[in-house]
XYZ file of C-alpha atoms in Angstrom:
404
model
C 9.634 -15.077 -27.543
C 10.719 -11.685 -30.157
C 10.439 -8.620 -28.879
C 7.955 -6.089 -30.461
C 5.665 -10.032 -28.572
C 8.087 -8.803 -25.346
C 6.495 -5.023 -25.730
C 2.566 -5.968 -26.335
C 3.068 -7.969 -23.557
C 3.907 -6.172 -20.878
C 1.710 -3.216 -22.783
C -1.149 -6.249 -21.919
C 0.457 -7.367 -18.441
C -0.150 -3.406 -17.134
C -3.017 -2.899 -19.249
C -4.473 -5.974 -15.743
C -2.333 -4.253 -13.091
C -3.853 -0.692 -14.264
C -7.456 -2.044 -14.074
C -7.261 -4.059 -11.328
C -5.957 -1.217 -9.501
C -8.497 0.400 -10.405
C -10.957 -1.808 -8.894
C -8.973 -1.741 -5.951
C -9.037 2.194 -5.095
C -12.573 2.368 -6.266
C -13.711 0.159 -3.431
C -11.116 1.117 -1.081
C -12.932 4.453 -1.234
C -16.322 2.599 -1.091
C -14.369 1.592 2.247
C -13.291 4.993 3.581
C -16.004 6.665 2.807
C -19.127 4.592 4.596
C -16.636 4.564 6.992
C -15.155 7.727 8.075
C -19.273 8.536 8.527
C -19.181 5.057 10.107
C -16.651 6.274 13.485
C -16.149 9.493 12.710
C -12.854 11.844 12.567
C -11.701 10.715 15.738
C -11.843 7.237 15.355
C -10.054 7.714 11.293
C -7.413 9.176 13.252
C -7.560 5.789 15.236
C -7.511 4.199 11.974
C -4.948 5.750 10.556
C -2.663 5.590 13.948
C -2.429 2.131 12.949
C -2.833 2.066 9.641
C 0.186 4.077 8.677
C 2.805 2.751 10.887
C 1.399 -1.106 8.437
C 1.611 0.863 5.862
C 6.167 1.160 4.892
C 5.509 -2.712 5.954
C 3.212 -3.010 4.025
C 4.731 -1.125 0.988
C 8.178 -3.753 0.688
C 6.418 -6.262 1.296
C 3.774 -5.901 -1.702
C 5.609 -4.252 -3.606
C 9.394 -4.680 -3.412
C 9.981 -8.140 -2.753
C 8.181 -9.208 -5.415
C 9.654 -7.271 -7.640
C 13.034 -8.636 -6.593
C 10.918 -12.752 -7.085
C 9.692 -10.977 -10.581
C 13.111 -9.836 -12.050
C 15.131 -13.373 -10.745
C 12.119 -15.208 -12.292
C 12.169 -12.798 -15.261
C 15.906 -13.403 -15.918
C 16.464 -16.754 -15.158
C 12.663 -17.911 -18.144
C 14.677 -14.930 -20.538
C 18.427 -17.256 -19.770
C 15.703 -20.908 -19.906
C 17.975 -21.425 -16.608
C 15.658 -22.684 -14.734
C 17.491 -24.073 -11.444
C 18.632 -20.669 -10.539
C 15.016 -19.910 -10.453
C 14.193 -22.773 -8.313
C 16.901 -21.425 -5.871
C 15.380 -18.043 -5.995
C 12.188 -18.557 -5.353
C 12.789 -20.785 -2.704
C 15.842 -17.842 -0.921
C 13.230 -15.310 -1.248
C 10.553 -17.923 0.367
C 13.024 -17.399 3.763
C 13.323 -13.842 3.387
C 10.021 -12.232 3.257
C 8.892 -14.888 5.818
C 11.611 -13.853 7.885
C 11.515 -10.004 7.033
C 7.028 -10.307 7.490
C 7.300 -12.518 11.275
C 10.289 -9.757 12.116
C 8.311 -6.638 11.020
C 5.231 -7.491 12.679
C 6.592 -7.542 15.982
C 7.900 -4.196 14.755
C 4.215 -2.809 14.631
C 3.389 -4.130 17.545
C 5.882 -3.554 19.683
C 4.821 0.662 18.002
C 2.372 0.563 20.223
C 3.585 0.788 23.518
C 5.173 4.221 22.181
C 2.262 5.578 21.662
C 1.480 8.319 23.962
C 5.173 9.055 23.800
C 4.394 10.127 19.870
C 1.309 11.899 20.580
C -1.134 9.157 19.309
C -4.079 7.601 21.845
C -3.834 5.384 23.616
C -7.020 4.233 21.717
C -4.810 3.234 19.139
C -3.445 0.445 20.725
C -6.346 -2.469 20.214
C -6.201 -0.798 16.452
C -2.680 -1.665 16.017
C -3.034 -4.915 17.645
C -5.440 -6.759 15.466
C -3.461 -4.848 11.520
C -0.254 -5.615 13.136
C -0.217 -9.809 11.640
C -1.266 -7.979 8.024
C 1.842 -7.477 7.535
C 3.537 -11.478 7.822
C 0.661 -11.781 5.446
C 1.613 -9.620 3.032
C 5.262 -10.513 2.921
C 3.312 -14.563 2.478
C 1.559 -13.373 -0.777
C 4.849 -11.326 -1.884
C 5.658 -14.477 -2.747
C 3.618 -15.797 -4.861
C 2.528 -13.018 -6.816
C 6.951 -11.767 -7.909
C 6.684 -16.031 -9.108
C 3.416 -15.163 -11.355
C 4.766 -11.826 -12.179
C 8.291 -12.998 -13.275
C 6.218 -15.756 -15.476
C 3.926 -12.380 -16.699
C 1.670 -13.866 -15.267
C 0.041 -10.378 -13.627
C -3.908 -12.278 -13.612
C -2.578 -14.107 -9.768
C -2.255 -9.863 -8.598
C -4.901 -8.083 -9.894
C -7.470 -11.266 -8.643
C -4.912 -11.394 -4.887
C -6.037 -7.716 -4.777
C -9.159 -7.031 -5.786
C -10.481 -9.588 -3.222
C -7.427 -8.454 -0.468
C -9.834 -4.768 -1.335
C -13.443 -6.390 -1.217
C -12.238 -7.643 2.734
C -11.084 -5.240 4.664
C -14.156 -3.180 2.116
C -16.912 -4.970 3.315
C -15.495 -7.344 6.488
C -14.242 -3.811 7.526
C -17.242 -1.704 7.565
C -19.685 -3.965 9.271
C -17.287 -4.757 12.017
C -17.142 -0.791 12.094
C -21.335 -0.453 11.855
C -21.798 -3.556 14.483
C -19.749 -2.651 16.610
C -20.614 0.798 16.921
C -24.363 0.137 16.645
C -23.372 -2.128 20.525
C -21.981 0.848 22.183
C -17.979 0.172 21.417
C -16.359 3.284 22.141
C -14.164 5.285 18.557
C -11.312 2.898 19.348
C -12.674 -0.633 19.255
C -14.482 0.767 15.951
C -11.535 1.002 14.257
C -9.654 -2.117 16.069
C -13.023 -3.413 14.395
C -12.390 -2.114 10.514
C -8.845 -3.030 11.093
C -10.070 -5.887 11.241
C -11.285 -6.040 7.962
C -7.992 -5.590 6.879
C -6.500 -8.361 8.514
C -9.065 -10.594 7.104
C -9.228 -9.695 3.479
C -5.442 -10.138 3.586
C -5.681 -13.393 4.729
C -7.971 -14.596 1.940
C -5.968 -12.570 -0.271
C -3.071 -14.958 0.338
C -5.147 -18.434 0.884
C -6.544 -17.553 -3.341
C -2.389 -17.262 -4.266
C -1.326 -20.471 -2.156
C -4.769 -22.449 -3.548
C -3.442 -20.752 -7.364
C 0.146 -22.115 -6.622
C -1.018 -25.838 -6.089
C -3.286 -26.025 -9.338
C -1.152 -24.494 -11.106
C 1.378 -26.291 -10.142
C 4.660 -25.569 -8.212
C 8.551 -27.067 -9.544
C 10.307 -24.507 -8.088
C 8.584 -26.190 -3.946
C 9.651 -29.371 -5.349
C 12.988 -27.465 -6.419
C 13.449 -26.012 -2.831
C 13.186 -29.992 -1.078
C 15.372 -31.604 -3.636
C 18.605 -28.936 -4.176
C 20.875 -27.289 -2.189
C 21.240 -23.588 -2.977
C 24.802 -22.045 -4.806
C 27.489 -21.102 -2.320
C 26.819 -17.465 -2.247
C 22.904 -16.840 -2.993
C 21.679 -16.031 -0.450
C 23.973 -12.727 -0.242
C 24.287 -11.963 -4.167
C 19.868 -12.036 -3.372
C 20.225 -10.115 0.371
C 22.240 -7.099 -1.338
C 19.990 -7.295 -4.113
C 16.540 -7.014 -0.955
C 18.098 -4.156 -0.233
C 17.990 -1.453 -1.609
C 14.707 -2.378 -3.034
C 13.903 -2.758 1.263
C 14.481 0.719 1.468
C 14.216 1.909 -1.580
C 10.184 1.222 -1.271
C 9.904 2.391 3.200
C 10.406 5.312 1.619
C 7.573 6.262 -0.610
C 5.626 5.445 2.082
C 8.526 6.886 5.299
C 6.369 10.084 5.204
C 2.809 8.474 6.220
C 4.573 6.830 9.424
C 6.950 10.178 9.988
C 3.455 11.264 10.141
C 2.823 9.415 12.905
C 5.021 9.253 14.767
C 5.252 13.398 14.647
C 2.290 15.617 14.100
C -0.444 14.471 16.549
C 2.316 14.788 18.830
C 3.672 18.220 17.798
C -0.022 19.682 17.733
C -0.439 18.396 21.349
C 2.443 20.838 21.835
C 0.210 23.459 20.134
C -2.753 22.484 22.481
C -1.202 23.293 25.264
C 1.106 26.590 24.548
C -2.026 27.713 23.482
C -5.048 26.583 22.736
C -7.503 29.375 21.236
C -4.000 29.602 18.004
C -5.663 26.582 17.092
C -8.814 27.146 17.586
C -8.278 30.483 15.537
C -6.918 28.662 12.824
C -10.280 26.128 12.630
C -13.136 28.255 13.439
C -15.517 25.388 13.643
C -12.649 22.780 15.242
C -15.247 22.431 18.008
C -18.453 22.160 17.145
C -16.953 19.110 14.793
C -15.191 17.817 17.470
C -19.017 17.666 18.679
C -18.795 18.059 22.785
C -15.483 15.808 22.906
C -12.295 17.414 24.848
C -9.160 18.902 23.388
C -7.283 15.313 24.259
C -8.866 14.448 20.980
C -7.905 17.201 18.748
C -4.862 16.126 16.862
C -6.205 12.301 16.606
C -9.836 14.474 14.681
C -6.787 16.233 12.511
C -4.735 13.553 12.070
C -8.056 11.274 11.108
C -9.103 14.641 8.672
C -5.546 14.821 6.644
C -5.021 11.386 6.888
C -8.317 9.314 7.010
C -10.478 12.582 3.872
C -7.584 13.904 1.802
C -4.612 11.821 1.723
C -6.097 8.889 -0.081
C -7.725 11.121 -2.433
C -3.858 12.206 -3.406
C -2.642 9.084 -3.455
C -4.706 7.884 -5.793
C -2.318 9.393 -8.767
C 0.816 7.648 -7.410
C -1.119 3.956 -6.721
C -1.936 4.734 -10.593
C 0.981 4.519 -11.803
C 3.173 2.215 -9.241
C 1.668 -0.794 -11.200
C 2.786 0.917 -14.011
C 5.979 -0.296 -12.995
C 5.676 -3.272 -11.950
C 4.368 -4.936 -15.278
C 7.787 -3.648 -16.558
C 10.081 -5.121 -14.617
C 9.917 -8.735 -16.337
C 9.493 -6.819 -20.015
C 12.524 -5.007 -19.424
C 14.430 -7.587 -17.895
C 13.979 -9.919 -20.162
C 15.493 -6.806 -22.679
C 18.130 -6.097 -21.426
C 19.539 -9.782 -20.859
C 19.102 -9.578 -23.743
C 20.666 -7.791 -25.601
C 17.780 -5.833 -26.772
C 18.341 -1.730 -25.397
C 15.971 -0.725 -28.978
C 12.542 -2.855 -27.346
C 13.807 -1.749 -23.614
C 13.988 2.669 -24.775
C 10.682 1.884 -26.686
C 9.152 0.108 -23.720
C 10.745 3.431 -21.456
C 8.780 5.202 -23.835
C 6.076 4.298 -23.302
C 5.798 3.990 -18.955
C 6.904 7.754 -20.063
C 3.343 8.553 -21.603
C 1.584 5.542 -19.559
C 2.756 7.690 -17.058
C 2.003 11.351 -18.296
C -1.886 10.605 -19.649
C -2.336 9.608 -16.001
C -0.867 11.662 -14.325
C -1.041 14.706 -14.905
C -5.466 14.788 -15.057
C -5.627 13.789 -11.739
C -4.272 16.190 -10.012
C -5.680 19.419 -11.869
C -8.873 17.701 -11.510
C -7.618 17.284 -7.734
C -6.961 20.861 -6.982
C -10.057 21.942 -8.449
C -12.886 19.997 -6.789
C -10.807 19.370 -3.703
C -13.849 20.587 -1.493
C -17.075 20.697 -3.179
C -15.175 16.113 -3.096
C -15.374 15.771 -0.475
C -18.654 17.719 0.253
C -19.557 14.756 -1.917
C -18.287 11.887 -0.145
C -17.910 13.472 3.593
C -22.101 14.739 3.446
C -22.257 13.491 6.727
C -18.636 15.784 7.880
C -18.850 18.996 7.226
C -16.494 19.948 8.922
C -14.324 17.685 8.722
C -14.415 17.705 4.401
C -14.032 21.659 5.124
C -10.428 21.383 7.028
C -8.865 18.868 4.623
C -9.593 20.228 1.339
C -6.775 23.496 2.052
C -5.198 19.988 2.409
C -5.861 18.623 -0.511
C -5.532 21.569 -2.410
C -1.634 21.639 -1.701
C -1.239 17.656 -1.602
C -3.059 17.958 -5.506
C 0.504 20.146 -6.894
C 2.697 17.144 -4.735
C -0.211 14.637 -7.395
C 2.380 14.933 -9.975
C 5.043 13.894 -9.142
C 4.719 11.328 -7.689
C 3.294 9.472 -10.148
C 6.479 10.450 -11.908
C 8.496 8.965 -9.665
C 6.551 5.650 -8.117
C 7.152 3.200 -11.810
C 10.921 3.370 -11.987
């Protein structure tokens, strides 16, 4: 394949994933906007507590590990080495599945320590519901990485949309139905997490069926061929930096869930009047709830209202990196450095076009945008608007960090 054709393939792959990511982010907004208006700031605090515990491991499973398999498959295709492609698929399938099982158990165990971290016990149910998503996300990563390595981005894009549709519609419906039956806010948040779980399961089923229809010669290779000596060690050495890198990009959310609510709780105990003076409308926003719900309320404003809008920038630019990996790997393995440089320059230009205008728009329109989206929660929107302005200053740097 010529370098020009490979470069065109990269542009096409990136375009498919960017379009799919835009659809996913729109569906994500359509999910969180009505959800916040249904379960309120406190409910969003419970939901985000569960979601932020799950998100770093989901990021590794769905963004980090597939990149590893994609790279290995793309290298094997470039060198026309079918046996190595089979070995890569077999080894990564075992690695991804083991990662999913272990991380699911870790998320479940975190729920036992929520009181220590200042989180509400009502968030535990939501954590139990969302934890299995890590396993199904890891299983999806096997199929996404395989197809991406073949420069076929359509299955990844379709599975992302299926996953987002399930989360958006089933999550909102579940929360609304539970609220109509008079269940507590914590159970309503768990219903929203149920939508995330079903969306992930449906995305996995689509990819599994797609691979069966597409044909899976590598699966037959797993049954008939043994792995080369030292291959498992090689894969693990390649996987560790990717896992660590993916965790670092999402570590802020995990740090937030482990520290923010605990810090707010300590502030309330030491100086309750101080925090009320910073947020004059806080008691009105709580609507009769006690001060013990203030940490969940403020966390819901920050992670449920402000952060999703800020995250649009790095989320959009992240998909560029997924399309970059197979093309860049092929250029590198065949020694075509000039084509690799052209591809990298295209990534920088595309990232600039997305990151700069979006960050400026978020900064300028933070308050009216939040007041429009969360019109039934004016106090929460007001609090979140100040947080969003600060976050928008970080959006450009976050946007450039993730594709590379």
